[in-house]
Amino acid sequence: MSHAIFETGGKQYRVKEGDEIYIEKLDAEDGEKIKFDKVLAILSETNPKIGSPYIKGATVTAKVVKSGKAKKIIVYKMKRRKGYHRKQGHRQPYTKVIIDKISVRASKAKAEQETEKE
């Protein structure tokens, strides 16, 4: 089973097919298919590929399950003995996706080189 490392929303995620992950909010409707093309690495047991920085032609396809907001966290700032304190709440928006497919499109030049070697 192969894993892929891709980048979205300023973060990197390691996934395999069938994984459910929560990522930064995307402008996508529920049920919509999306493609991530900033694939950093595809890790398989037989032929791992590492990009520099990205792998050309590699994509991770996912289906949007839902969008929402995470639980509220409290941000509390205080400076002792100064009478200063601020209390603020924050709910981080997210998009939940299911990874459908990890694919690499081999370039024509590489395919020709491989056939010449054989």
mmCIF file of N, CA and C in Angstrom:
data_model
loop_
_atom_site.group_PDB
_atom_site.id
_atom_site.type_symbol
_atom_site.label_atom_id
_atom_site.label_comp_id
_atom_site.label_asym_id
_atom_site.label_seq_id
_atom_site.Cartn_x
_atom_site.Cartn_y
_atom_site.Cartn_z
ATOM 1 N N MET A 1 0.852 -1.179 0.000
ATOM 2 C CA MET A 1 0.000 0.000 0.000
ATOM 3 C C MET A 1 0.892 1.234 0.000
ATOM 4 N N SER A 2 0.585 2.170 -0.863
ATOM 5 C CA SER A 2 1.430 3.354 -0.969
ATOM 6 C C SER A 2 0.831 4.532 -0.212
ATOM 7 N N HIS A 3 1.701 5.363 0.292
ATOM 8 C CA HIS A 3 1.333 6.590 0.970
ATOM 9 C C HIS A 3 1.766 7.767 0.097
ATOM 10 N N ALA A 4 1.117 8.893 0.305
ATOM 11 C CA ALA A 4 1.514 10.116 -0.384
ATOM 12 C C ALA A 4 1.633 11.222 0.639
ATOM 13 N N ILE A 5 2.574 12.119 0.416
ATOM 14 C CA ILE A 5 2.706 13.314 1.239
ATOM 15 C C ILE A 5 2.407 14.489 0.324
ATOM 16 N N PHE A 6 1.352 15.251 0.670
ATOM 17 C CA PHE A 6 0.999 16.401 -0.145
ATOM 18 C C PHE A 6 0.834 17.623 0.734
ATOM 19 N N GLU A 7 0.789 18.777 0.083
ATOM 20 C CA GLU A 7 0.740 20.048 0.791
ATOM 21 C C GLU A 7 -0.536 20.800 0.411
ATOM 22 N N THR A 8 -1.222 21.319 1.430
ATOM 23 C CA THR A 8 -2.375 22.185 1.217
ATOM 24 C C THR A 8 -2.575 23.029 2.465
ATOM 25 N N GLY A 9 -2.943 24.261 2.266
ATOM 26 C CA GLY A 9 -3.199 25.147 3.391
ATOM 27 C C GLY A 9 -1.982 25.411 4.253
ATOM 28 N N GLY A 10 -0.777 25.317 3.662
ATOM 29 C CA GLY A 10 0.443 25.564 4.419
ATOM 30 C C GLY A 10 0.868 24.412 5.307
ATOM 31 N N LYS A 11 0.200 23.280 5.191
ATOM 32 C CA LYS A 11 0.537 22.111 6.006
ATOM 33 C C LYS A 11 0.773 20.912 5.093
ATOM 34 N N GLN A 12 1.468 19.918 5.608
ATOM 35 C CA GLN A 12 1.729 18.694 4.868
ATOM 36 C C GLN A 12 1.002 17.533 5.526
ATOM 37 N N TYR A 13 0.438 16.656 4.701
ATOM 38 C CA TYR A 13 -0.338 15.522 5.194
ATOM 39 C C TYR A 13 0.182 14.239 4.563
ATOM 40 N N ARG A 14 0.304 13.179 5.371
ATOM 41 C CA ARG A 14 0.668 11.852 4.866
ATOM 42 C C ARG A 14 -0.613 11.021 4.847
ATOM 43 N N VAL A 15 -0.993 10.537 3.667
ATOM 44 C CA VAL A 15 -2.265 9.842 3.515
ATOM 45 C C VAL A 15 -2.092 8.581 2.671
ATOM 46 N N LYS A 16 -3.070 7.706 2.782
ATOM 47 C CA LYS A 16 -3.197 6.565 1.879
ATOM 48 C C LYS A 16 -4.647 6.532 1.417
ATOM 49 N N GLU A 17 -4.954 5.731 0.435
ATOM 50 C CA GLU A 17 -6.312 5.677 -0.103
ATOM 51 C C GLU A 17 -7.277 5.214 0.981
ATOM 52 N N GLY A 18 -8.409 5.926 1.100
ATOM 53 C CA GLY A 18 -9.424 5.593 2.084
ATOM 54 C C GLY A 18 -9.336 6.383 3.371
ATOM 55 N N ASP A 19 -8.273 7.165 3.558
ATOM 56 C CA ASP A 19 -8.120 7.967 4.775
ATOM 57 C C ASP A 19 -9.114 9.125 4.811
ATOM 58 N N GLU A 20 -9.599 9.435 6.013
ATOM 59 C CA GLU A 20 -10.423 10.624 6.246
ATOM 60 C C GLU A 20 -9.567 11.625 7.002
ATOM 61 N N ILE A 21 -9.422 12.827 6.459
ATOM 62 C CA ILE A 21 -8.596 13.831 7.121
ATOM 63 C C ILE A 21 -9.336 15.159 7.187
ATOM 64 N N TYR A 22 -8.945 15.964 8.153
ATOM 65 C CA TYR A 22 -9.460 17.316 8.311
ATOM 66 C C TYR A 22 -8.366 18.276 7.862
ATOM 67 N N ILE A 23 -8.672 19.105 6.862
ATOM 68 C CA ILE A 23 -7.699 20.045 6.332
ATOM 69 C C ILE A 23 -8.237 21.463 6.464
ATOM 70 N N GLU A 24 -7.386 22.442 6.142
ATOM 71 C CA GLU A 24 -7.813 23.829 6.171
ATOM 72 C C GLU A 24 -8.997 24.033 5.223
ATOM 73 N N LYS A 25 -9.860 24.962 5.552
ATOM 74 C CA LYS A 25 -11.094 25.215 4.799
ATOM 75 C C LYS A 25 -10.809 25.460 3.322
ATOM 76 N N LEU A 26 -11.549 24.757 2.455
ATOM 77 C CA LEU A 26 -11.460 24.911 1.006
ATOM 78 C C LEU A 26 -12.783 25.441 0.471
ATOM 79 N N ASP A 27 -12.723 26.127 -0.660
ATOM 80 C CA ASP A 27 -13.940 26.596 -1.321
ATOM 81 C C ASP A 27 -14.474 25.473 -2.201
ATOM 82 N N ALA A 28 -15.114 24.488 -1.595
ATOM 83 C CA ALA A 28 -15.649 23.342 -2.316
ATOM 84 C C ALA A 28 -16.960 22.921 -1.658
ATOM 85 N N GLU A 29 -17.892 22.484 -2.474
ATOM 86 C CA GLU A 29 -19.191 22.020 -1.985
ATOM 87 C C GLU A 29 -19.077 20.580 -1.485
ATOM 88 N N ASP A 30 -20.020 20.178 -0.635
ATOM 89 C CA ASP A 30 -20.061 18.801 -0.152
ATOM 90 C C ASP A 30 -20.302 17.853 -1.323
ATOM 91 N N GLY A 31 -19.557 16.757 -1.358
ATOM 92 C CA GLY A 31 -19.688 15.775 -2.426
ATOM 93 C C GLY A 31 -18.823 16.063 -3.638
ATOM 94 N N GLU A 32 -18.182 17.198 -3.680
ATOM 95 C CA GLU A 32 -17.357 17.586 -4.824
ATOM 96 C C GLU A 32 -16.005 16.874 -4.763
ATOM 97 N N LYS A 33 -15.447 16.550 -5.954
ATOM 98 C CA LYS A 33 -14.120 15.940 -6.040
ATOM 99 C C LYS A 33 -13.093 17.056 -6.207
ATOM 100 N N ILE A 34 -11.976 16.923 -5.493
ATOM 101 C CA ILE A 34 -10.906 17.899 -5.611
ATOM 102 C C ILE A 34 -9.584 17.175 -5.830
ATOM 103 N N LYS A 35 -8.641 17.873 -6.492
ATOM 104 C CA LYS A 35 -7.321 17.305 -6.751
ATOM 105 C C LYS A 35 -6.270 18.167 -6.092
ATOM 106 N N PHE A 36 -5.319 17.506 -5.452
ATOM 107 C CA PHE A 36 -4.174 18.174 -4.871
ATOM 108 C C PHE A 36 -2.972 17.824 -5.746
ATOM 109 N N ASP A 37 -2.333 18.842 -6.333
ATOM 110 C CA ASP A 37 -1.218 18.566 -7.234
ATOM 111 C C ASP A 37 0.143 18.889 -6.635
ATOM 112 N N LYS A 38 0.166 19.400 -5.414
ATOM 113 C CA LYS A 38 1.439 19.674 -4.745
ATOM 114 C C LYS A 38 1.859 18.442 -3.946
ATOM 115 N N VAL A 39 2.218 17.382 -4.661
ATOM 116 C CA VAL A 39 2.602 16.116 -4.038
ATOM 117 C C VAL A 39 4.115 16.124 -3.821
ATOM 118 N N LEU A 40 4.531 15.992 -2.582
ATOM 119 C CA LEU A 40 5.950 16.035 -2.231
ATOM 120 C C LEU A 40 6.630 14.677 -2.384
ATOM 121 N N ALA A 41 5.899 13.605 -2.055
ATOM 122 C CA ALA A 41 6.490 12.271 -2.120
ATOM 123 C C ALA A 41 5.396 11.229 -2.248
ATOM 124 N N ILE A 42 5.727 10.144 -2.930
ATOM 125 C CA ILE A 42 4.861 8.960 -2.971
ATOM 126 C C ILE A 42 5.714 7.806 -2.461
ATOM 127 N N LEU A 43 5.290 7.244 -1.347
ATOM 128 C CA LEU A 43 6.080 6.225 -0.662
ATOM 129 C C LEU A 43 5.440 4.862 -0.863
ATOM 130 N N SER A 44 6.039 4.056 -1.724
ATOM 131 C CA SER A 44 5.580 2.682 -1.905
ATOM 132 C C SER A 44 6.751 1.762 -1.576
ATOM 133 N N GLU A 45 6.448 0.529 -1.303
ATOM 134 C CA GLU A 45 7.494 -0.413 -0.908
ATOM 135 C C GLU A 45 8.452 -0.706 -2.057
ATOM 136 N N THR A 46 7.941 -0.724 -3.281
ATOM 137 C CA THR A 46 8.775 -1.100 -4.420
ATOM 138 C C THR A 46 9.488 0.091 -5.053
ATOM 139 N N ASN A 47 8.787 1.243 -5.213
ATOM 140 C CA ASN A 47 9.363 2.347 -5.972
ATOM 141 C C ASN A 47 8.995 3.693 -5.346
ATOM 142 N N PRO A 48 9.680 4.108 -4.275
ATOM 143 C CA PRO A 48 9.356 5.414 -3.687
ATOM 144 C C PRO A 48 9.843 6.551 -4.580
ATOM 145 N N LYS A 49 9.054 7.639 -4.622
ATOM 146 C CA LYS A 49 9.418 8.805 -5.427
ATOM 147 C C LYS A 49 9.407 10.037 -4.538
ATOM 148 N N ILE A 50 10.463 10.814 -4.637
ATOM 149 C CA ILE A 50 10.600 12.039 -3.864
ATOM 150 C C ILE A 50 10.696 13.194 -4.852
ATOM 151 N N GLY A 51 9.908 14.238 -4.636
ATOM 152 C CA GLY A 51 9.923 15.393 -5.521
ATOM 153 C C GLY A 51 10.949 16.410 -5.087
ATOM 154 N N SER A 52 11.221 17.362 -6.008
ATOM 155 C CA SER A 52 12.133 18.441 -5.655
ATOM 156 C C SER A 52 11.609 19.753 -6.214
ATOM 157 N N PRO A 53 10.705 20.468 -5.600
ATOM 158 C CA PRO A 53 10.010 20.125 -4.372
ATOM 159 C C PRO A 53 8.782 19.248 -4.612
ATOM 160 N N TYR A 54 8.196 19.269 -5.823
ATOM 161 C CA TYR A 54 6.984 18.490 -6.087
ATOM 162 C C TYR A 54 7.242 17.467 -7.189
ATOM 163 N N ILE A 55 6.417 16.423 -7.225
ATOM 164 C CA ILE A 55 6.496 15.415 -8.271
ATOM 165 C C ILE A 55 5.604 15.868 -9.423
ATOM 166 N N LYS A 56 6.176 15.994 -10.626
ATOM 167 C CA LYS A 56 5.398 16.429 -11.782
ATOM 168 C C LYS A 56 4.425 15.324 -12.187
ATOM 169 N N GLY A 57 3.181 15.703 -12.418
ATOM 170 C CA GLY A 57 2.175 14.752 -12.870
ATOM 171 C C GLY A 57 1.538 13.922 -11.771
ATOM 172 N N ALA A 58 1.943 14.111 -10.536
ATOM 173 C CA ALA A 58 1.366 13.343 -9.426
ATOM 174 C C ALA A 58 0.190 14.115 -8.834
ATOM 175 N N THR A 59 -0.892 13.402 -8.546
ATOM 176 C CA THR A 59 -2.063 14.029 -7.943
ATOM 177 C C THR A 59 -2.641 13.131 -6.860
ATOM 178 N N VAL A 60 -3.283 13.771 -5.900
ATOM 179 C CA VAL A 60 -4.058 13.068 -4.874
ATOM 180 C C VAL A 60 -5.489 13.547 -5.049
ATOM 181 N N THR A 61 -6.402 12.629 -5.346
ATOM 182 C CA THR A 61 -7.802 12.963 -5.564
ATOM 183 C C THR A 61 -8.588 12.639 -4.297
ATOM 184 N N ALA A 62 -9.461 13.575 -3.916
ATOM 185 C CA ALA A 62 -10.244 13.400 -2.691
ATOM 186 C C ALA A 62 -11.672 13.862 -2.917
ATOM 187 N N LYS A 63 -12.565 13.378 -2.065
ATOM 188 C CA LYS A 63 -13.976 13.767 -2.109
ATOM 189 C C LYS A 63 -14.296 14.531 -0.829
ATOM 190 N N VAL A 64 -14.928 15.698 -0.982
ATOM 191 C CA VAL A 64 -15.291 16.521 0.170
ATOM 192 C C VAL A 64 -16.500 15.896 0.857
ATOM 193 N N VAL A 65 -16.377 15.626 2.154
ATOM 194 C CA VAL A 65 -17.479 15.067 2.921
ATOM 195 C C VAL A 65 -18.308 16.193 3.524
ATOM 196 N N LYS A 66 -17.644 17.119 4.232
ATOM 197 C CA LYS A 66 -18.361 18.240 4.822
ATOM 198 C C LYS A 66 -17.381 19.337 5.196
ATOM 199 N N SER A 67 -17.938 20.513 5.423
ATOM 200 C CA SER A 67 -17.171 21.643 5.931
ATOM 201 C C SER A 67 -17.814 22.092 7.228
ATOM 202 N N GLY A 68 -17.018 22.625 8.123
ATOM 203 C CA GLY A 68 -17.570 23.054 9.397
ATOM 204 C C GLY A 68 -16.547 23.799 10.213
ATOM 205 N N LYS A 69 -16.840 23.913 11.506
ATOM 206 C CA LYS A 69 -15.929 24.566 12.439
ATOM 207 C C LYS A 69 -15.608 23.610 13.574
ATOM 208 N N ALA A 70 -14.367 23.683 14.038
ATOM 209 C CA ALA A 70 -13.925 22.826 15.142
ATOM 210 C C ALA A 70 -14.488 23.345 16.456
ATOM 211 N N LYS A 71 -14.243 22.621 17.541
ATOM 212 C CA LYS A 71 -14.680 23.061 18.860
ATOM 213 C C LYS A 71 -14.031 24.389 19.216
ATOM 214 N N LYS A 72 -14.705 25.147 20.054
ATOM 215 C CA LYS A 72 -14.187 26.446 20.460
ATOM 216 C C LYS A 72 -13.028 26.284 21.440
ATOM 217 N N ILE A 73 -11.996 27.073 21.198
ATOM 218 C CA ILE A 73 -10.896 27.142 22.156
ATOM 219 C C ILE A 73 -10.881 28.553 22.739
ATOM 220 N N ILE A 74 -10.400 28.672 23.933
ATOM 221 C CA ILE A 74 -10.340 29.960 24.617
ATOM 222 C C ILE A 74 -8.901 30.465 24.579
ATOM 223 N N VAL A 75 -8.733 31.694 24.100
ATOM 224 C CA VAL A 75 -7.429 32.350 24.084
ATOM 225 C C VAL A 75 -7.476 33.390 25.199
ATOM 226 N N TYR A 76 -6.670 33.206 26.242
ATOM 227 C CA TYR A 76 -6.696 34.106 27.398
ATOM 228 C C TYR A 76 -5.304 34.694 27.596
ATOM 229 N N LYS A 77 -5.223 36.012 27.531
ATOM 230 C CA LYS A 77 -3.956 36.716 27.743
ATOM 231 C C LYS A 77 -4.049 37.495 29.045
ATOM 232 N N MET A 78 -2.949 37.502 29.788
ATOM 233 C CA MET A 78 -2.957 38.215 31.059
ATOM 234 C C MET A 78 -1.544 38.625 31.427
ATOM 235 N N LYS A 79 -1.421 39.814 31.957
ATOM 236 C CA LYS A 79 -0.147 40.272 32.500
ATOM 237 C C LYS A 79 -0.369 40.500 33.998
ATOM 238 N N ARG A 80 0.347 39.784 34.807
ATOM 239 C CA ARG A 80 0.108 39.841 36.245
ATOM 240 C C ARG A 80 0.440 41.219 36.824
ATOM 241 N N ARG A 81 -0.316 41.560 37.804
ATOM 242 C CA ARG A 81 -0.173 42.811 38.558
ATOM 243 C C ARG A 81 -0.378 44.073 37.722
ATOM 244 N N LYS A 82 -0.849 43.974 36.501
ATOM 245 C CA LYS A 82 -1.026 45.156 35.662
ATOM 246 C C LYS A 82 -2.496 45.438 35.351
ATOM 247 N N GLY A 83 -3.360 44.539 35.719
ATOM 248 C CA GLY A 83 -4.785 44.724 35.438
ATOM 249 C C GLY A 83 -5.147 44.457 33.989
ATOM 250 N N TYR A 84 -4.270 43.801 33.257
ATOM 251 C CA TYR A 84 -4.502 43.520 31.835
ATOM 252 C C TYR A 84 -4.912 42.073 31.653
ATOM 253 N N HIS A 85 -6.050 41.863 31.021
ATOM 254 C CA HIS A 85 -6.444 40.517 30.605
ATOM 255 C C HIS A 85 -7.418 40.623 29.443
ATOM 256 N N ARG A 86 -7.307 39.666 28.512
ATOM 257 C CA ARG A 86 -8.179 39.592 27.343
ATOM 258 C C ARG A 86 -8.619 38.143 27.175
ATOM 259 N N LYS A 87 -9.900 37.956 26.986
ATOM 260 C CA LYS A 87 -10.441 36.619 26.760
ATOM 261 C C LYS A 87 -11.095 36.608 25.389
ATOM 262 N N GLN A 88 -10.714 35.637 24.590
ATOM 263 C CA GLN A 88 -11.214 35.564 23.221
ATOM 264 C C GLN A 88 -11.446 34.097 22.859
ATOM 265 N N GLY A 89 -12.510 33.820 22.135
ATOM 266 C CA GLY A 89 -12.783 32.475 21.655
ATOM 267 C C GLY A 89 -12.432 32.352 20.186
ATOM 268 N N HIS A 90 -12.153 31.122 19.731
ATOM 269 C CA HIS A 90 -11.815 30.890 18.324
ATOM 270 C C HIS A 90 -12.313 29.515 17.903
ATOM 271 N N ARG A 91 -12.956 29.465 16.733
ATOM 272 C CA ARG A 91 -13.366 28.192 16.126
ATOM 273 C C ARG A 91 -12.727 28.106 14.754
ATOM 274 N N GLN A 92 -11.852 27.131 14.567
ATOM 275 C CA GLN A 92 -11.113 26.990 13.312
ATOM 276 C C GLN A 92 -11.986 26.314 12.254
ATOM 277 N N PRO A 93 -12.164 26.933 11.084
ATOM 278 C CA PRO A 93 -12.915 26.274 10.016
ATOM 279 C C PRO A 93 -12.102 25.135 9.393
ATOM 280 N N TYR A 94 -12.791 24.071 8.970
ATOM 281 C CA TYR A 94 -12.115 22.920 8.377
ATOM 282 C C TYR A 94 -12.946 22.350 7.243
ATOM 283 N N THR A 95 -12.324 21.487 6.454
ATOM 284 C CA THR A 95 -12.994 20.692 5.436
ATOM 285 C C THR A 95 -12.584 19.248 5.660
ATOM 286 N N LYS A 96 -13.561 18.355 5.772
ATOM 287 C CA LYS A 96 -13.285 16.932 5.954
ATOM 288 C C LYS A 96 -13.316 16.269 4.584
ATOM 289 N N VAL A 97 -12.253 15.538 4.233
ATOM 290 C CA VAL A 97 -12.165 14.876 2.934
ATOM 291 C C VAL A 97 -11.801 13.408 3.100
ATOM 292 N N ILE A 98 -12.202 12.604 2.118
ATOM 293 C CA ILE A 98 -11.816 11.194 2.044
ATOM 294 C C ILE A 98 -10.928 11.041 0.811
ATOM 295 N N ILE A 99 -9.756 10.438 0.992
ATOM 296 C CA ILE A 99 -8.803 10.261 -0.098
ATOM 297 C C ILE A 99 -9.277 9.110 -0.979
ATOM 298 N N ASP A 100 -9.507 9.415 -2.266
ATOM 299 C CA ASP A 100 -9.975 8.404 -3.219
ATOM 300 C C ASP A 100 -8.827 7.709 -3.938
ATOM 301 N N LYS A 101 -7.892 8.508 -4.470
ATOM 302 C CA LYS A 101 -6.892 7.932 -5.364
ATOM 303 C C LYS A 101 -5.581 8.705 -5.286
ATOM 304 N N ILE A 102 -4.488 7.967 -5.348
ATOM 305 C CA ILE A 102 -3.153 8.542 -5.449
ATOM 306 C C ILE A 102 -2.606 8.092 -6.791
ATOM 307 N N SER A 103 -2.273 9.054 -7.659
ATOM 308 C CA SER A 103 -1.842 8.665 -9.001
ATOM 309 C C SER A 103 -0.619 9.456 -9.439
ATOM 310 N N VAL A 104 0.193 8.804 -10.294
ATOM 311 C CA VAL A 104 1.360 9.437 -10.902
ATOM 312 C C VAL A 104 1.258 9.229 -12.398
ATOM 313 N N ARG A 105 1.286 10.347 -13.123
ATOM 314 C CA ARG A 105 1.277 10.261 -14.586
ATOM 315 C C ARG A 105 2.722 10.311 -15.036
ATOM 316 N N ALA A 106 3.199 9.237 -15.627
ATOM 317 C CA ALA A 106 4.578 9.177 -16.096
ATOM 318 C C ALA A 106 4.714 10.030 -17.347
ATOM 319 N N SER A 107 5.771 10.790 -17.433
ATOM 320 C CA SER A 107 5.979 11.624 -18.618
ATOM 321 C C SER A 107 6.374 10.740 -19.800
ATOM 322 N N LYS A 108 6.141 11.230 -21.008
ATOM 323 C CA LYS A 108 6.435 10.451 -22.214
ATOM 324 C C LYS A 108 7.933 10.194 -22.356
ATOM 325 N N ALA A 109 8.754 11.168 -21.998
ATOM 326 C CA ALA A 109 10.198 11.010 -22.117
ATOM 327 C C ALA A 109 10.706 9.875 -21.223
ATOM 328 N N LYS A 110 10.201 9.802 -19.991
ATOM 329 C CA LYS A 110 10.632 8.728 -19.091
ATOM 330 C C LYS A 110 10.165 7.372 -19.612
ATOM 331 N N ALA A 111 8.959 7.303 -20.136
ATOM 332 C CA ALA A 111 8.432 6.042 -20.641
ATOM 333 C C ALA A 111 9.282 5.541 -21.814
ATOM 334 N N GLU A 112 9.727 6.476 -22.679
ATOM 335 C CA GLU A 112 10.568 6.085 -23.807
ATOM 336 C C GLU A 112 11.935 5.600 -23.333
ATOM 337 N N GLN A 113 12.485 6.270 -22.317
ATOM 338 C CA GLN A 113 13.781 5.870 -21.788
ATOM 339 C C GLN A 113 13.730 4.479 -21.178
ATOM 340 N N GLU A 114 12.647 4.188 -20.476
ATOM 341 C CA GLU A 114 12.509 2.876 -19.834
ATOM 342 C C GLU A 114 12.394 1.765 -20.881
ATOM 343 N N THR A 115 11.685 2.033 -21.991
ATOM 344 C CA THR A 115 11.557 1.016 -23.038
ATOM 345 C C THR A 115 12.882 0.799 -23.766
ATOM 346 N N GLU A 116 13.705 1.860 -23.918
ATOM 347 C CA GLU A 116 15.004 1.720 -24.552
ATOM 348 C C GLU A 116 15.954 0.895 -23.699
ATOM 349 N N LYS A 117 15.866 1.011 -22.358
ATOM 350 C CA LYS A 117 16.740 0.274 -21.460
ATOM 351 C C LYS A 117 16.472 -1.229 -21.527
ATOM 352 N N GLU A 118 15.231 -1.589 -21.749
ATOM 353 C CA GLU A 118 14.852 -3.015 -21.760
ATOM 354 C C GLU A 118 15.215 -3.614 -23.071
#
